[in-house]
CSV table of C-alpha atoms and ligand atoms in Angstrom, one decimal:
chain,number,residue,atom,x,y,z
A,692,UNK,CA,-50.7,-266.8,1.5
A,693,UNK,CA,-52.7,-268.7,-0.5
A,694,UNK,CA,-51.3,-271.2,-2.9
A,695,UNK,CA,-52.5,-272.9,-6.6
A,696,UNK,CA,-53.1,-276.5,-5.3
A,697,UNK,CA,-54.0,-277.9,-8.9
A,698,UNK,CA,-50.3,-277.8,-12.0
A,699,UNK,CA,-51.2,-278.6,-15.6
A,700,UNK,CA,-48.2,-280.4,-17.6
A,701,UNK,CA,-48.4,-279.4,-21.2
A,702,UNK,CA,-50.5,-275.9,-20.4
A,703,UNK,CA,-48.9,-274.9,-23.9
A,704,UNK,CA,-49.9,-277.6,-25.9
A,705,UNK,CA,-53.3,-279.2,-27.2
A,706,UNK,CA,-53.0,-282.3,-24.5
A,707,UNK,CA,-52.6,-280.6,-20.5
A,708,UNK,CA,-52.4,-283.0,-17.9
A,709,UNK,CA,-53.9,-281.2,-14.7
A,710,UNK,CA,-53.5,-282.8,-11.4
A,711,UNK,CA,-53.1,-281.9,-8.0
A,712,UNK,CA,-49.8,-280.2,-6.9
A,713,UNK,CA,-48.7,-283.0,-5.3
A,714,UNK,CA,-47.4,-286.2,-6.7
A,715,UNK,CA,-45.7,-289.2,-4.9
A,716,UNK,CA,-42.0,-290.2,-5.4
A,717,UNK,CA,-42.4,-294.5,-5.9
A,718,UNK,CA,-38.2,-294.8,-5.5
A,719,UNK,CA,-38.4,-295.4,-1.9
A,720,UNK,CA,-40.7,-299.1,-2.5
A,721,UNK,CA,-37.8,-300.9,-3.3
A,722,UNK,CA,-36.8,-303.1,-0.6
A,723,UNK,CA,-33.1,-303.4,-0.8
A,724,UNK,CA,-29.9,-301.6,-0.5
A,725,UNK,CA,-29.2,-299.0,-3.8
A,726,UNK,CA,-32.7,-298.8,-4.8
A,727,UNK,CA,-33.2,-302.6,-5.5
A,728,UNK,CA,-35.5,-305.5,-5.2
A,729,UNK,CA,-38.9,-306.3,-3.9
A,730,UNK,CA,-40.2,-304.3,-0.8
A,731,UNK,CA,-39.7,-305.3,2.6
A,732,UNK,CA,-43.0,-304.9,3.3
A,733,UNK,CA,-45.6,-305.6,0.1
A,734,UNK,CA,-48.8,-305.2,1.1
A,735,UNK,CA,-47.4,-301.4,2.6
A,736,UNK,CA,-46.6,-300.4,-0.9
A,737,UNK,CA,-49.0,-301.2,-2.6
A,738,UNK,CA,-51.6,-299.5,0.2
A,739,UNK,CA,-49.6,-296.5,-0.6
A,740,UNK,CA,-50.3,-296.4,-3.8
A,741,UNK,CA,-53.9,-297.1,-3.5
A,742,UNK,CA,-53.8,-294.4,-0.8
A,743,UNK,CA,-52.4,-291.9,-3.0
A,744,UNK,CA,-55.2,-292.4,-5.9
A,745,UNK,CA,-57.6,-292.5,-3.5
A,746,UNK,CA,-56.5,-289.2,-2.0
A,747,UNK,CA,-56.8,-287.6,-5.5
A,748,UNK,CA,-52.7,-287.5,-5.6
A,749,UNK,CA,-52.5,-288.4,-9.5
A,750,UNK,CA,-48.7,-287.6,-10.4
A,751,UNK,CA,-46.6,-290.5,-9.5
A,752,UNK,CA,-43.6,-290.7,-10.4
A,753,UNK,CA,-41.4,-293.8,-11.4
A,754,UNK,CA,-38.6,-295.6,-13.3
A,755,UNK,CA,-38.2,-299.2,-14.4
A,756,UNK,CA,-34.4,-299.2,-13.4
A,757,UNK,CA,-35.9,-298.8,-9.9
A,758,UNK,CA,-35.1,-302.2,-8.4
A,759,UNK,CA,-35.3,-304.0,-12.2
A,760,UNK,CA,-38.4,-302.8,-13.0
A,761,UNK,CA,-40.2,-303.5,-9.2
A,762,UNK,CA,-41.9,-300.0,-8.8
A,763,UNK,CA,-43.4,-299.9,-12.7
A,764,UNK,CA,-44.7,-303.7,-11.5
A,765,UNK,CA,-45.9,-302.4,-8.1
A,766,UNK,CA,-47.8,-299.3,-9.9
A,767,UNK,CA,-49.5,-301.5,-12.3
A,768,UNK,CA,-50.7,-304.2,-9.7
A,769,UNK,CA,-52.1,-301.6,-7.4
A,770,UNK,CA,-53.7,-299.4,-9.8
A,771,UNK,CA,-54.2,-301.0,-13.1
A,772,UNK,CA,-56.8,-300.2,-14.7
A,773,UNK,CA,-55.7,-296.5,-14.1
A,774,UNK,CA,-58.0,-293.7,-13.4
A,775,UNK,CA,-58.1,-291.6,-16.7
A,776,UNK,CA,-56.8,-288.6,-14.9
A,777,UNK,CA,-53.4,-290.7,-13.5
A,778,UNK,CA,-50.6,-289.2,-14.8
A,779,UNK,CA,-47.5,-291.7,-14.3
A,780,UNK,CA,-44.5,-290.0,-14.7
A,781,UNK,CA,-41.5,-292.5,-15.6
A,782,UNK,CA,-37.7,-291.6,-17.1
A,783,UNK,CA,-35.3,-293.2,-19.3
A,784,UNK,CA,-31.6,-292.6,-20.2
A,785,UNK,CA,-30.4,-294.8,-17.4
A,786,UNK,CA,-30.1,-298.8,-16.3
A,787,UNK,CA,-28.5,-301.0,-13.8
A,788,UNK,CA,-25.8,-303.6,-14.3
A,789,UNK,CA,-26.2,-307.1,-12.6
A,790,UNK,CA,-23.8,-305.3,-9.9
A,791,UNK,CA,-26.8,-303.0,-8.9
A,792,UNK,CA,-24.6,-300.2,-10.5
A,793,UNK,CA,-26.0,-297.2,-13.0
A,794,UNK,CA,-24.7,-297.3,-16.6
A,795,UNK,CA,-25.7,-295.7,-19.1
A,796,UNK,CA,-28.5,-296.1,-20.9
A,797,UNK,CA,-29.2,-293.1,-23.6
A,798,UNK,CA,-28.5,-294.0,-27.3
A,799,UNK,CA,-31.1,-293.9,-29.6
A,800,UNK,CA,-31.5,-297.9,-30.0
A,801,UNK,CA,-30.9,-297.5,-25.8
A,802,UNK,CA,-33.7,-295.1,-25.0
A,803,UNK,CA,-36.3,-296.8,-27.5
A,804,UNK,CA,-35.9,-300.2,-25.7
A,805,UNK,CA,-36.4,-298.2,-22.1
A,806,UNK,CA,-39.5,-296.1,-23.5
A,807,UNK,CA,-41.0,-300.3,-24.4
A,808,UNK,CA,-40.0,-301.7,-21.1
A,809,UNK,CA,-41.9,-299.1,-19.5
A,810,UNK,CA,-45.4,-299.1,-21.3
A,811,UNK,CA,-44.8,-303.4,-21.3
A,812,UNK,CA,-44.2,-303.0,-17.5
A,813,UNK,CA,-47.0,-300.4,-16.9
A,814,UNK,CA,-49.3,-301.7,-18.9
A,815,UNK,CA,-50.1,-298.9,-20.7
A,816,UNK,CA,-49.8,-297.7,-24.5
A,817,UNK,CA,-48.7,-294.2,-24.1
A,818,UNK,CA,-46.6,-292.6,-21.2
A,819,UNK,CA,-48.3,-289.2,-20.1
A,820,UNK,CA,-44.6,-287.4,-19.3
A,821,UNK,CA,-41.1,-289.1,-19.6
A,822,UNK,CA,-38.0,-287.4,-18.5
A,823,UNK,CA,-34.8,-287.9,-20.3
A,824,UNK,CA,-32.5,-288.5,-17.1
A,825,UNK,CA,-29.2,-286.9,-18.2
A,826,UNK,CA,-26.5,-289.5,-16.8
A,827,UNK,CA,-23.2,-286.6,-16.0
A,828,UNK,CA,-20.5,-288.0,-18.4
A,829,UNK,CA,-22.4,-289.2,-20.8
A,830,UNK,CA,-21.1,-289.0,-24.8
A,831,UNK,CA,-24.2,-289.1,-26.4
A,832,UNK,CA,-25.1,-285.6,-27.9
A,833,UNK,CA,-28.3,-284.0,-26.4
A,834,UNK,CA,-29.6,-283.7,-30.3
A,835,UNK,CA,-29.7,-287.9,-30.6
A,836,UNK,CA,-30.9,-288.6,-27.5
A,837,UNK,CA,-33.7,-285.6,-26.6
A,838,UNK,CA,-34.0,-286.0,-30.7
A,839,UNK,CA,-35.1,-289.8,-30.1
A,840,UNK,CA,-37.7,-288.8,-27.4
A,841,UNK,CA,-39.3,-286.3,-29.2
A,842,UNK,CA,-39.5,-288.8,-32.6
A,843,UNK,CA,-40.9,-291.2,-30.2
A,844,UNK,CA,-43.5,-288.9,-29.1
A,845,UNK,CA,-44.3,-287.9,-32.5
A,846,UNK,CA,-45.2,-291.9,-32.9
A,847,UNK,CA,-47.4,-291.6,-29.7
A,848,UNK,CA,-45.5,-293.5,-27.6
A,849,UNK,CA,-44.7,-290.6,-25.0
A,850,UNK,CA,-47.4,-287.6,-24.5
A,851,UNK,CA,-44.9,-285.2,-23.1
A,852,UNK,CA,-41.4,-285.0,-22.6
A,853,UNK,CA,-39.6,-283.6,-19.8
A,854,UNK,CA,-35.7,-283.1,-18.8
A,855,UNK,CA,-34.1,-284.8,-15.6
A,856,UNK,CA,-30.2,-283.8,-13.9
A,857,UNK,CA,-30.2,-280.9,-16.3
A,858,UNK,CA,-27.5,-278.1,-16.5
A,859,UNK,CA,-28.7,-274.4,-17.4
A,860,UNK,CA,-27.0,-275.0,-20.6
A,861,UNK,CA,-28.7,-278.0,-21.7
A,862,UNK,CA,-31.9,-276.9,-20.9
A,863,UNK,CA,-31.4,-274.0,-22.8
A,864,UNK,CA,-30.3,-276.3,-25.8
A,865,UNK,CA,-33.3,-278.4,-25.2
A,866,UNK,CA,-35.9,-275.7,-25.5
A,867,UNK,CA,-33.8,-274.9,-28.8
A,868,UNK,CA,-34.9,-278.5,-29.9
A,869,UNK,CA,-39.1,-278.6,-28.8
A,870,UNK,CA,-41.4,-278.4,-26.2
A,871,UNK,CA,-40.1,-279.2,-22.8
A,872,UNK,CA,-42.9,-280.1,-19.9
A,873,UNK,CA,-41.2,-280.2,-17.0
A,874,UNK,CA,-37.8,-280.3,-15.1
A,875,UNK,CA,-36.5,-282.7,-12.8
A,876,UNK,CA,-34.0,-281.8,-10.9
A,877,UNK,CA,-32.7,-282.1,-7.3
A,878,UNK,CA,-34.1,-279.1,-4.8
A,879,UNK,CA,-35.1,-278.4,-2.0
A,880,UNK,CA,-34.7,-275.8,1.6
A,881,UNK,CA,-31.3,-276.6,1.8
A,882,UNK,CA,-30.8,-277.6,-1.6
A,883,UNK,CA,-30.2,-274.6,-4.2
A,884,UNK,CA,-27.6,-274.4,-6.0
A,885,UNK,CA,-25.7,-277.9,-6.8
A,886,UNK,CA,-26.3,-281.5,-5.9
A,887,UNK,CA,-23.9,-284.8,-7.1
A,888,UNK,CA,-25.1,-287.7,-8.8
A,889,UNK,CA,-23.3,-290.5,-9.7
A,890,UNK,CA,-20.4,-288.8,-7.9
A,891,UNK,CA,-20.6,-285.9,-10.6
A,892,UNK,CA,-21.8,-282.4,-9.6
A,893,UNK,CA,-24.7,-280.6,-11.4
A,894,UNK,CA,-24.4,-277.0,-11.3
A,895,UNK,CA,-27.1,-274.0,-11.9
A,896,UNK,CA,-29.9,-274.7,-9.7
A,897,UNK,CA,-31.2,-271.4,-9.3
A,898,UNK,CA,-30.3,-270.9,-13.4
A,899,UNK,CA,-32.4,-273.7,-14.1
A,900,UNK,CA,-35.4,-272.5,-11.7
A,901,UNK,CA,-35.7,-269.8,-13.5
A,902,UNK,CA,-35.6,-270.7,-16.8
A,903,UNK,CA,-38.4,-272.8,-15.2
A,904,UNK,CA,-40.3,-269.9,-14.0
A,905,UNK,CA,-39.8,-267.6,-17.6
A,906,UNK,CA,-41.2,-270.5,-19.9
A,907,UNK,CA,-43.7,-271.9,-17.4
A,908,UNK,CA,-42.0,-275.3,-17.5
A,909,UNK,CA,-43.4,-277.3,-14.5
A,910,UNK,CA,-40.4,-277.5,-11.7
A,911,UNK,CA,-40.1,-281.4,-10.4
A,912,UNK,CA,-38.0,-281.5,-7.7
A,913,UNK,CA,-37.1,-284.7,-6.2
A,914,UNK,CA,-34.5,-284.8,-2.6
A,915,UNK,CA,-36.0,-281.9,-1.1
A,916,UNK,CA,-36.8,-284.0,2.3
A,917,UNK,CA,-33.5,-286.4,2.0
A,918,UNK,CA,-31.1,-283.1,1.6
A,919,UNK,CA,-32.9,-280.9,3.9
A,920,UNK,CA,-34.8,-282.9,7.2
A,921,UNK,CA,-31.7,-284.2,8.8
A,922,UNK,CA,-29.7,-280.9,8.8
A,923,UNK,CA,-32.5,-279.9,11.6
A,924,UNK,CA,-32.5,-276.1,10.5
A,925,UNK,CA,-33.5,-274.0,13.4
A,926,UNK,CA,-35.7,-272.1,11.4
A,927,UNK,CA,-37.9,-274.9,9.9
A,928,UNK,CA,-38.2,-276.3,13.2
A,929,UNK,CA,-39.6,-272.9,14.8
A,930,UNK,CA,-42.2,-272.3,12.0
A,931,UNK,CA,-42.9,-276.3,12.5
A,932,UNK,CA,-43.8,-275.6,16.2
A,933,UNK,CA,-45.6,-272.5,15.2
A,934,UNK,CA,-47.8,-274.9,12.8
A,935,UNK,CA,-47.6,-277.8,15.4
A,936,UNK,CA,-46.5,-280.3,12.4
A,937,UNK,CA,-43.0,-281.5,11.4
A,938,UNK,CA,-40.1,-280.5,9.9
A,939,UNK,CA,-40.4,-282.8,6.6
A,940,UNK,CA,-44.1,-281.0,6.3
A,941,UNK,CA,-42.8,-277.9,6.7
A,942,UNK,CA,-39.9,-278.1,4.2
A,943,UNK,CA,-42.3,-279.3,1.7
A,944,UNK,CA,-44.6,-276.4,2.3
A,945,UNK,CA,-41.8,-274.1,1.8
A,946,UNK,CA,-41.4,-275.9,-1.6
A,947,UNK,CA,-44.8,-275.7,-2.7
A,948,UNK,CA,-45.3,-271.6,-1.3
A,949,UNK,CA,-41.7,-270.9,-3.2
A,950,UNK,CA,-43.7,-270.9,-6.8
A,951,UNK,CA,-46.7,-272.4,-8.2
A,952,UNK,CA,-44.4,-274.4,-10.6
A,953,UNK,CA,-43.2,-276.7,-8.2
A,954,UNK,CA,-44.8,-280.0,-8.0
A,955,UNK,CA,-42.7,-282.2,-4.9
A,956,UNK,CA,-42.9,-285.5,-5.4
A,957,UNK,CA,-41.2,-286.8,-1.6
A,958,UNK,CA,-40.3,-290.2,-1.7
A,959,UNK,CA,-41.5,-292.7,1.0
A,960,UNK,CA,-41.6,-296.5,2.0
A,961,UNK,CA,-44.3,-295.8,5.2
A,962,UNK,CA,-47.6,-295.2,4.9
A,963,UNK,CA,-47.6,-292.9,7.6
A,964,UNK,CA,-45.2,-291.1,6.5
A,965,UNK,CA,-47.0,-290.6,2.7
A,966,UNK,CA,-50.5,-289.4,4.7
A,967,UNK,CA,-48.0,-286.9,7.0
A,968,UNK,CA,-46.3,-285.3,4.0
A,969,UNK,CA,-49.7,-284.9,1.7
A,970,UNK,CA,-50.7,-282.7,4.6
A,971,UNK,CA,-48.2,-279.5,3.7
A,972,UNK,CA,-50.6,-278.8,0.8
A,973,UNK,CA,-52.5,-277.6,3.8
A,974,UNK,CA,-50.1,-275.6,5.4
A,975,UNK,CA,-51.0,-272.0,4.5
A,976,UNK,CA,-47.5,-270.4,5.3
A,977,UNK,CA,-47.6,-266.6,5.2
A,978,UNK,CA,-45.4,-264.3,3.3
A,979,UNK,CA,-43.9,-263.6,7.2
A,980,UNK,CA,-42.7,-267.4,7.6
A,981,UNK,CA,-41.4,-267.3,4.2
A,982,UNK,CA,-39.2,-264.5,4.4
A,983,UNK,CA,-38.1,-266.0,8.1
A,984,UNK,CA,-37.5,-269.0,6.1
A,985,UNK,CA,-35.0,-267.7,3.8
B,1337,NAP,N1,-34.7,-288.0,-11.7
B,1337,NAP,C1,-33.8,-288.5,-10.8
B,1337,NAP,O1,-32.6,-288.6,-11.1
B,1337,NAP,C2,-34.3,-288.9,-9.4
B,1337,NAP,C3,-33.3,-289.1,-8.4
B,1337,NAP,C4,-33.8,-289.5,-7.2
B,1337,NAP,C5,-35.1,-289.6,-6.9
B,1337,NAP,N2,-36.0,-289.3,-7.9
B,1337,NAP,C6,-37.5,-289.4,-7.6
B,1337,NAP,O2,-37.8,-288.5,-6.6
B,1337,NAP,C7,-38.5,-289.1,-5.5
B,1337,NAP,C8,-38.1,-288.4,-4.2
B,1337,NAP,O3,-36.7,-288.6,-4.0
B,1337,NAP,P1,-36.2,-289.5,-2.7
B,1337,NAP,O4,-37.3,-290.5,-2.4
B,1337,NAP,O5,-34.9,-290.1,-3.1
B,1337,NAP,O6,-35.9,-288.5,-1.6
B,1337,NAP,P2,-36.9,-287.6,-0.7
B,1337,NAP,O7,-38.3,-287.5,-1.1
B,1337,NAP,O8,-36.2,-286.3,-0.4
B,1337,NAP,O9,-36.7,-288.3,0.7
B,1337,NAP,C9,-37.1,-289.7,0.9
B,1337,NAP,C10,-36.5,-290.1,2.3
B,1337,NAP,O10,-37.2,-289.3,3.3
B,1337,NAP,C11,-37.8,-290.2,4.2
B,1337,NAP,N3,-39.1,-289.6,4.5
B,1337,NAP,C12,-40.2,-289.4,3.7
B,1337,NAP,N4,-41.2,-288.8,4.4
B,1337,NAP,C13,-40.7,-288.6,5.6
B,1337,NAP,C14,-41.3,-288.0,6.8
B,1337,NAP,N5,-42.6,-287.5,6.8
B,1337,NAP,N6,-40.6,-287.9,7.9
B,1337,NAP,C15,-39.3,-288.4,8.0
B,1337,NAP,N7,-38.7,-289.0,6.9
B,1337,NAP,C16,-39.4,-289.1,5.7
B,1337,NAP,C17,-37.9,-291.5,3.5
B,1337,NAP,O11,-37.8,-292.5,4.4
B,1337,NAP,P3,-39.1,-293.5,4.8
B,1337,NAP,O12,-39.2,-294.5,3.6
B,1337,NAP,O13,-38.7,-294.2,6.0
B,1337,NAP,O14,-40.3,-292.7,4.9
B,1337,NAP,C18,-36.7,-291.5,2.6
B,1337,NAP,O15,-35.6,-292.0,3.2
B,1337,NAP,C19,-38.0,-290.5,-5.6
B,1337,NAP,O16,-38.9,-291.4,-4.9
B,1337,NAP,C20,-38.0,-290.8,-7.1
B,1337,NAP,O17,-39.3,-291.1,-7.6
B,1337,NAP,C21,-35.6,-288.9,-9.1
């Protein structure tokens, strides 16, 4: 079965981004507990960033409330000046108190100030695609805050907005309110249909997949190895064997062969592990393995 290897972000509108279906996931740098601090091993991160330009992976994807700012830094000081073609994704909506905890972060006033700590901290004068990261229990109406991003990319400052922890329902008011890129939501094998953050559970999965699929909004899915490679499903390990390659590069496969709209970005602190899981763009999984799959 073959597969598109190449996604455009923004195919509907007069600036698409195209880059290989495969982007990187820069979470995983930070060093300390609760996605915090410097890396535990420096000169690793950065080489995985350099490794991921170099192997023509040009979606990475990034927040500056990971570890106060420590993965926009680490971006810029591996790759700065950036390759025309690099799109850095980056979200806003969220921050961390001195406790390490998330608070949030999505007024107006709030979401300007993130949207200027990111292009200050990546060096950059425009984002390519920020996500507005919905924080569950929020108060701030979806009109302010999406209404804020898309003001602020009228003004240039954001290319292309996306939506991040989104409910079927507020996607559907968000498409109500302008062009959405992408979605960033948790999925993955054994991830379909609801997944907690912040101790709050997002519903609608599926709903929001295919809302994905009817508009052509590109699918971002972030946890598909974390919620799926330790449950050790029988059947990913059989079509693993059948492949002679592992589980995690077999569950991303399955992602990438479920539609052409998903773009994984796996999160990961080894360098070995980033050069394993680029490999499943490789893995041509047949319609057979796909229905054994489920
Ligand atoms: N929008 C949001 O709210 C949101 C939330 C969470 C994450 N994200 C984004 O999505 C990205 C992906 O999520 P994630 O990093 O949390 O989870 P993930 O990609 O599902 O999994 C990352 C975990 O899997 C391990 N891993 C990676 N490759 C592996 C391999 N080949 N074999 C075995 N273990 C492997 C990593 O450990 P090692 O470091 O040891 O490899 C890490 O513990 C993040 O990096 C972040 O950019 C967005």
């Amino acid at each position: 079965m073959s597969i598109q290897k190449t996604i455009t972000i923004g195919a509907k509108t007069g600036h698409p981004l195209t880059v290989k279906r495969f982007g990187y996931g820069s979470m995983r740098l930070t060093g300390e507990e609760m996605i915090w601090g410097e890396p535990k091993n420096r000169p690793e991160a950065l080489q995985i960033l350099k490794t991921a330009v170099r192997e023509d992976i040009k979606f990475i994807d990034t927040a500056d409330f990971y570890g106060d700012d420590v993965t926009n830094r680490l971006i810029a000081e591996a790759l700065y000046p950036y390759p025309d073609d690099l799109v850095i994704c980056t979200k806003v909506g969220a921050d961390r108190g001195a406790d390490k905890s998330w608070r949030f972060y999505d007024t107006p006033e709030n979401l300007r100030a993130g949207i200027e700590n990111n292009l200050k901290t990546l060096k950059t004068e425009q984002l390519p695609l920020v996500h507005l990261r919905i924080m569950p229990g929020s108060d701030t109406p979806l009109e302010e805050s999406l209404g804020a991003m898309f003001e602020m990319q009228k003004e240039g400052k954001i290319l292309h907005v996306g939506l991040s922890n989104v409910s079927p329902d507020e996607l559907n008011k968000g498409l109500t309110m302008g062009n959405i890129a992408s979605v960033e939501n948790a999925f993955g094998y054994a991830q379909r249909t609801t997944f907690e953050m912040h101790g709050m559970e997002i519903r609608g999965l599926q709903e929001v997949m295919d809302r994905c699929l009817a508009d052509k909004i590109v699918m971002i899915p972030f946890w598909s190895l974390q919620s799926s490679v330790l449950k050790e499903d029988r059947r990913i390990s059989e079509i693993a064997d059948k492949y002679k390659v592992t589980a995690a590069q077999i569950n991303l496969a399955w992602t990438l062969h479920l539609n052409d709209l998903m773009l994984p970005i796996p999160g990961t602190s080894k360098l070995n592990h980033f050069k394993e899981n680029i490999q499943a763009l490789n893995i041509p999984l047949t319609d057979e393995d796909m229905e054994f799959l489920g």
